[in-house]
Amino acid sequence: MSQKILLIYNPKAGKGLFVQKLADVIDMFVKAGYRVEVHPTQKRKDAVDIARNAGGFIDMIVAAGGDGTLDEVVTGITMSGRDLPIGYIPVGSTNDYAASLNMSTSILEATGDIVGGEPQAVDIGEFNGDAFVYVAAFGAFTDVSYDTNQDMKNLFGHLAYIFEGMRRLPDIKSYNLKVEVEGKLHEGNYIYGMVTNSISVGGIKGMTGSNVYLDDGVFESMLIHSPTNPMEFNEIITALLSGNVESTPLIEYYHTSSVHITATEPIPWTLDGEYGGNHQDVTIRNLKQRVRIILYGDKSDVLRGWRDIPGATGDDDLGDGKFEVADSLKVISEEFGKILDVDV
């Protein structure tokens, strides 16, 4: 009996390109011997419910959309307690997780990779009991992704995030935190923090540091201290862009399987680029090799550690946005200097 795929897709992601190619995607799966059930998402968290309530007759779930869509599918599967393999067709604005796994951003090529690929066990995270795929973050600009209109994302791509981020520069907030990592307590004022299982964040490969593995049960945790002047801000940006995040005392960087963070006030968090609620006390744990992602051939090599493999760019012109975001971060640094009326 042929296997059955549940295809969950976000019709608004990636400039609507997936909808245009939906018939071709289904045709490829059917020709490979699969039966296909299709569910377009209608609202936020819709994919969670669809994946969680998938019947026992489903053999694989394929998520087509951005990182947020994948997050919802993974959350739904973990809530169901099942161990279904997950195929991913990245058609979002940034596609960080796909870049980390060297996935193609061509819709049809990514579909072919699912057909010919094999399940590979990867880590995910648990944030106060909720699942996330590759990043939990707070602070400067983390709310830009979920506050930026979807139509703006589709029209301007990464620039939509940058426009919104620059608008918020004067309002960057500092948070006083106590952070427990590997039995040690750290305290300070921070403008940004992230706990990641990814090579790429915000469209920039290498920003999460070196020796990054996606299946080792270990996170990369980064906390950025509040800069007191534009020179310090520029020092932070330079470290992030170079991938040498351990080069400045303004950035705390750890490899760890768990993090406990307490704040003096509730802080808004994002999980995989989506709003994750306001929290004053947060525990983040690594769930080692909890889910299985379909990877094709040598693309599974990325699980072995960090390497700056150029992101695959296909005929759908989604790209990985690496250089665009890097250049834009430099612009943000310059704008920060203008706000304080000091040269950066």
Tab-separated table of C-alpha atoms in Angstrom, residues 43-220:
chain	number	residue	atom	x	y	z
A	43	LYS	CA	-4.650	31.408	10.654
A	44	ARG	CA	-1.769	31.521	13.102
A	45	LYS	CA	-1.197	28.190	14.904
A	46	ASP	CA	-3.424	26.411	12.390
A	47	ALA	CA	-0.587	24.076	11.402
A	48	VAL	CA	-0.182	23.052	15.057
A	49	ASP	CA	-3.725	21.710	15.193
A	50	ILE	CA	-3.529	20.091	11.755
A	51	ALA	CA	-0.290	18.250	12.574
A	52	ARG	CA	-1.381	17.290	16.083
A	53	ASN	CA	-4.670	15.833	14.875
A	54	ALA	CA	-3.230	14.000	11.866
A	55	GLY	CA	-4.717	10.531	11.688
A	56	GLY	CA	-2.778	7.340	12.198
A	57	PHE	CA	-2.853	6.725	8.453
A	58	ILE	CA	-0.378	9.580	7.790
A	59	ASP	CA	3.203	8.415	7.123
A	60	MET	CA	4.908	11.794	6.617
A	61	ILE	CA	4.083	15.462	7.115
A	62	VAL	CA	5.457	18.020	4.657
A	63	ALA	CA	5.563	21.674	5.745
A	64	ALA	CA	5.671	24.322	3.012
A	65	GLY	CA	6.160	27.873	4.239
A	66	GLY	CA	8.591	29.832	6.349
A	67	ASP	CA	10.357	28.904	9.564
A	68	GLY	CA	7.179	29.719	11.490
A	69	THR	CA	5.175	27.143	9.538
A	70	LEU	CA	7.810	24.499	10.225
A	71	ASP	CA	7.761	25.461	13.905
A	72	GLU	CA	4.003	24.919	14.066
A	73	VAL	CA	4.227	21.518	12.370
A	74	VAL	CA	7.010	20.367	14.709
A	75	THR	CA	5.022	21.627	17.705
A	76	GLY	CA	1.943	19.721	16.570
A	77	ILE	CA	3.879	16.498	16.037
A	78	THR	CA	5.581	16.687	19.438
A	79	MET	CA	2.238	17.377	21.115
A	80	SER	CA	0.776	14.290	19.452
A	81	GLY	CA	3.577	12.093	20.772
A	82	ARG	CA	4.144	10.576	17.336
A	83	ASP	CA	7.458	10.235	15.509
A	84	LEU	CA	6.514	11.198	11.965
A	85	PRO	CA	9.250	12.191	9.505
A	86	ILE	CA	9.023	15.807	8.360
A	87	GLY	CA	9.672	17.122	4.883
A	88	TYR	CA	10.316	20.846	4.524
A	89	ILE	CA	9.778	23.037	1.456
A	90	PRO	CA	11.180	26.451	2.482
A	91	VAL	CA	9.230	29.313	0.922
A	92	GLY	CA	9.486	31.997	3.600
A	93	SER	CA	11.201	35.379	3.600
A	94	THR	CA	14.334	34.290	5.465
A	95	ASN	CA	14.444	30.459	5.608
A	96	ASP	CA	17.087	30.297	8.340
A	97	TYR	CA	16.580	26.651	9.192
A	98	ALA	CA	16.689	25.611	5.547
A	99	ALA	CA	19.965	27.514	5.152
A	100	SER	CA	21.390	25.657	8.143
A	101	LEU	CA	20.503	22.338	6.515
A	102	ASN	CA	21.654	23.473	3.052
A	103	MET	CA	18.164	22.933	1.653
A	104	SER	CA	17.246	24.203	-1.770
A	105	THR	CA	14.959	27.212	-1.947
A	106	SER	CA	13.640	26.007	-5.285
A	107	ILE	CA	10.196	24.610	-4.559
A	108	LEU	CA	10.450	21.761	-7.052
A	109	GLU	CA	14.037	20.884	-6.149
A	110	ALA	CA	13.123	20.804	-2.460
A	111	THR	CA	10.198	18.529	-3.312
A	112	GLY	CA	12.541	16.218	-5.206
A	113	ASP	CA	14.890	16.148	-2.222
A	114	ILE	CA	12.024	14.966	-0.019
A	115	VAL	CA	11.134	12.221	-2.495
A	116	GLY	CA	14.729	11.003	-2.696
A	117	GLY	CA	15.838	11.806	0.840
A	118	GLU	CA	16.071	9.983	4.147
A	119	PRO	CA	14.980	10.969	7.665
A	120	GLN	CA	17.772	12.460	9.800
A	121	ALA	CA	17.344	12.949	13.543
A	122	VAL	CA	17.865	16.561	14.679
A	123	ASP	CA	17.570	18.431	17.952
A	124	ILE	CA	14.756	20.804	18.815
A	125	GLY	CA	14.199	23.004	21.839
A	126	GLU	CA	11.704	23.156	24.680
A	127	PHE	CA	10.779	26.613	25.956
A	128	ASN	CA	8.788	26.476	29.210
A	129	GLY	CA	7.196	23.303	27.868
A	130	ASP	CA	6.590	24.559	24.304
A	131	ALA	CA	8.557	23.176	21.360
A	132	PHE	CA	10.631	25.293	18.988
A	133	VAL	CA	12.822	24.293	16.062
A	134	TYR	CA	15.934	26.441	16.015
A	135	VAL	CA	15.815	29.746	17.911
A	136	ALA	CA	14.315	31.316	21.024
A	137	ALA	CA	15.178	34.991	21.357
A	138	PHE	CA	14.358	38.218	23.171
A	139	GLY	CA	15.333	41.843	22.881
A	140	ALA	CA	16.322	44.222	20.103
A	141	PHE	CA	14.440	43.640	16.842
A	142	THR	CA	13.102	40.187	17.789
A	143	ASP	CA	9.534	41.426	17.494
A	144	VAL	CA	10.161	42.834	14.020
A	145	SER	CA	9.457	39.519	12.297
A	146	TYR	CA	5.989	39.010	13.761
A	147	ASP	CA	5.033	42.698	13.712
A	148	THR	CA	5.978	43.125	10.045
A	149	ASN	CA	2.983	42.730	7.746
A	150	GLN	CA	3.023	39.540	5.625
A	151	ASP	CA	2.314	41.514	2.445
A	152	MET	CA	5.292	43.762	3.226
A	153	LYS	CA	7.481	40.687	3.725
A	154	ASN	CA	6.395	39.336	0.357
A	155	LEU	CA	6.906	42.643	-1.432
A	156	PHE	CA	10.234	43.716	0.071
A	157	GLY	CA	11.665	40.472	1.473
A	158	HIS	CA	14.424	41.126	4.032
A	159	LEU	CA	14.137	44.884	3.512
A	160	ALA	CA	10.718	44.793	5.183
A	161	TYR	CA	12.407	43.621	8.391
A	162	ILE	CA	15.151	46.225	8.043
A	163	PHE	CA	12.705	49.103	7.521
A	164	GLU	CA	10.777	48.088	10.610
A	165	GLY	CA	13.964	47.529	12.605
A	166	MET	CA	15.391	50.949	11.767
A	167	ARG	CA	12.124	52.576	12.810
A	168	ARG	CA	12.556	51.026	16.260
A	169	LEU	CA	16.209	51.960	16.834
A	170	PRO	CA	15.456	54.820	19.248
A	171	ASP	CA	13.413	52.456	21.427
A	172	ILE	CA	15.993	49.686	22.037
A	173	LYS	CA	15.406	48.468	25.577
A	174	SER	CA	17.812	46.985	28.101
A	175	TYR	CA	16.841	44.104	30.402
A	176	ASN	CA	18.379	43.163	33.736
A	177	LEU	CA	18.752	39.391	33.818
A	178	LYS	CA	20.084	36.520	35.858
A	179	VAL	CA	21.244	33.713	33.572
A	180	GLU	CA	22.118	30.224	34.807
A	181	VAL	CA	24.246	28.201	32.381
A	182	GLU	CA	26.044	24.958	33.238
A	183	GLY	CA	25.673	25.618	36.961
A	184	LYS	CA	27.117	29.138	36.770
A	185	LEU	CA	25.134	32.323	37.397
A	186	HIS	CA	25.653	35.422	35.248
A	187	GLU	CA	23.955	38.770	35.809
A	188	GLY	CA	23.874	41.925	33.723
A	189	ASN	CA	21.984	44.285	31.450
A	190	TYR	CA	21.311	42.918	27.975
A	191	ILE	CA	19.654	44.214	24.817
A	192	TYR	CA	19.444	40.839	23.096
A	193	GLY	CA	19.678	37.146	23.769
A	194	MET	CA	19.154	33.994	21.762
A	195	VAL	CA	19.369	30.255	22.260
A	196	THR	CA	19.868	28.531	18.923
A	197	ASN	CA	20.310	25.242	17.138
A	198	SER	CA	21.140	26.734	13.767
A	199	ILE	CA	23.978	27.913	11.554
A	200	SER	CA	21.912	30.807	10.195
A	201	VAL	CA	19.896	33.432	12.081
A	202	GLY	CA	18.339	36.482	10.460
A	203	GLY	CA	19.693	35.412	7.090
A	204	ILE	CA	23.314	35.481	8.301
A	205	LYS	CA	25.303	32.254	8.284
A	206	GLY	CA	27.909	31.876	10.999
A	207	MET	CA	26.367	34.377	13.421
A	208	THR	CA	25.817	31.608	15.980
A	209	GLY	CA	29.549	30.918	16.250
A	210	SER	CA	31.733	27.929	15.443
A	211	ASN	CA	31.465	24.199	16.160
A	212	VAL	CA	27.707	24.217	15.637
A	213	TYR	CA	26.064	20.809	15.329
A	214	LEU	CA	22.339	20.282	14.829
A	215	ASP	CA	22.092	16.838	16.405
A	216	ASP	CA	24.459	16.902	19.397
A	217	GLY	CA	22.033	17.839	22.168
A	218	VAL	CA	23.728	21.221	22.642
A	219	PHE	CA	22.532	24.779	22.010
A	220	GLU	CA	24.541	27.852	21.143
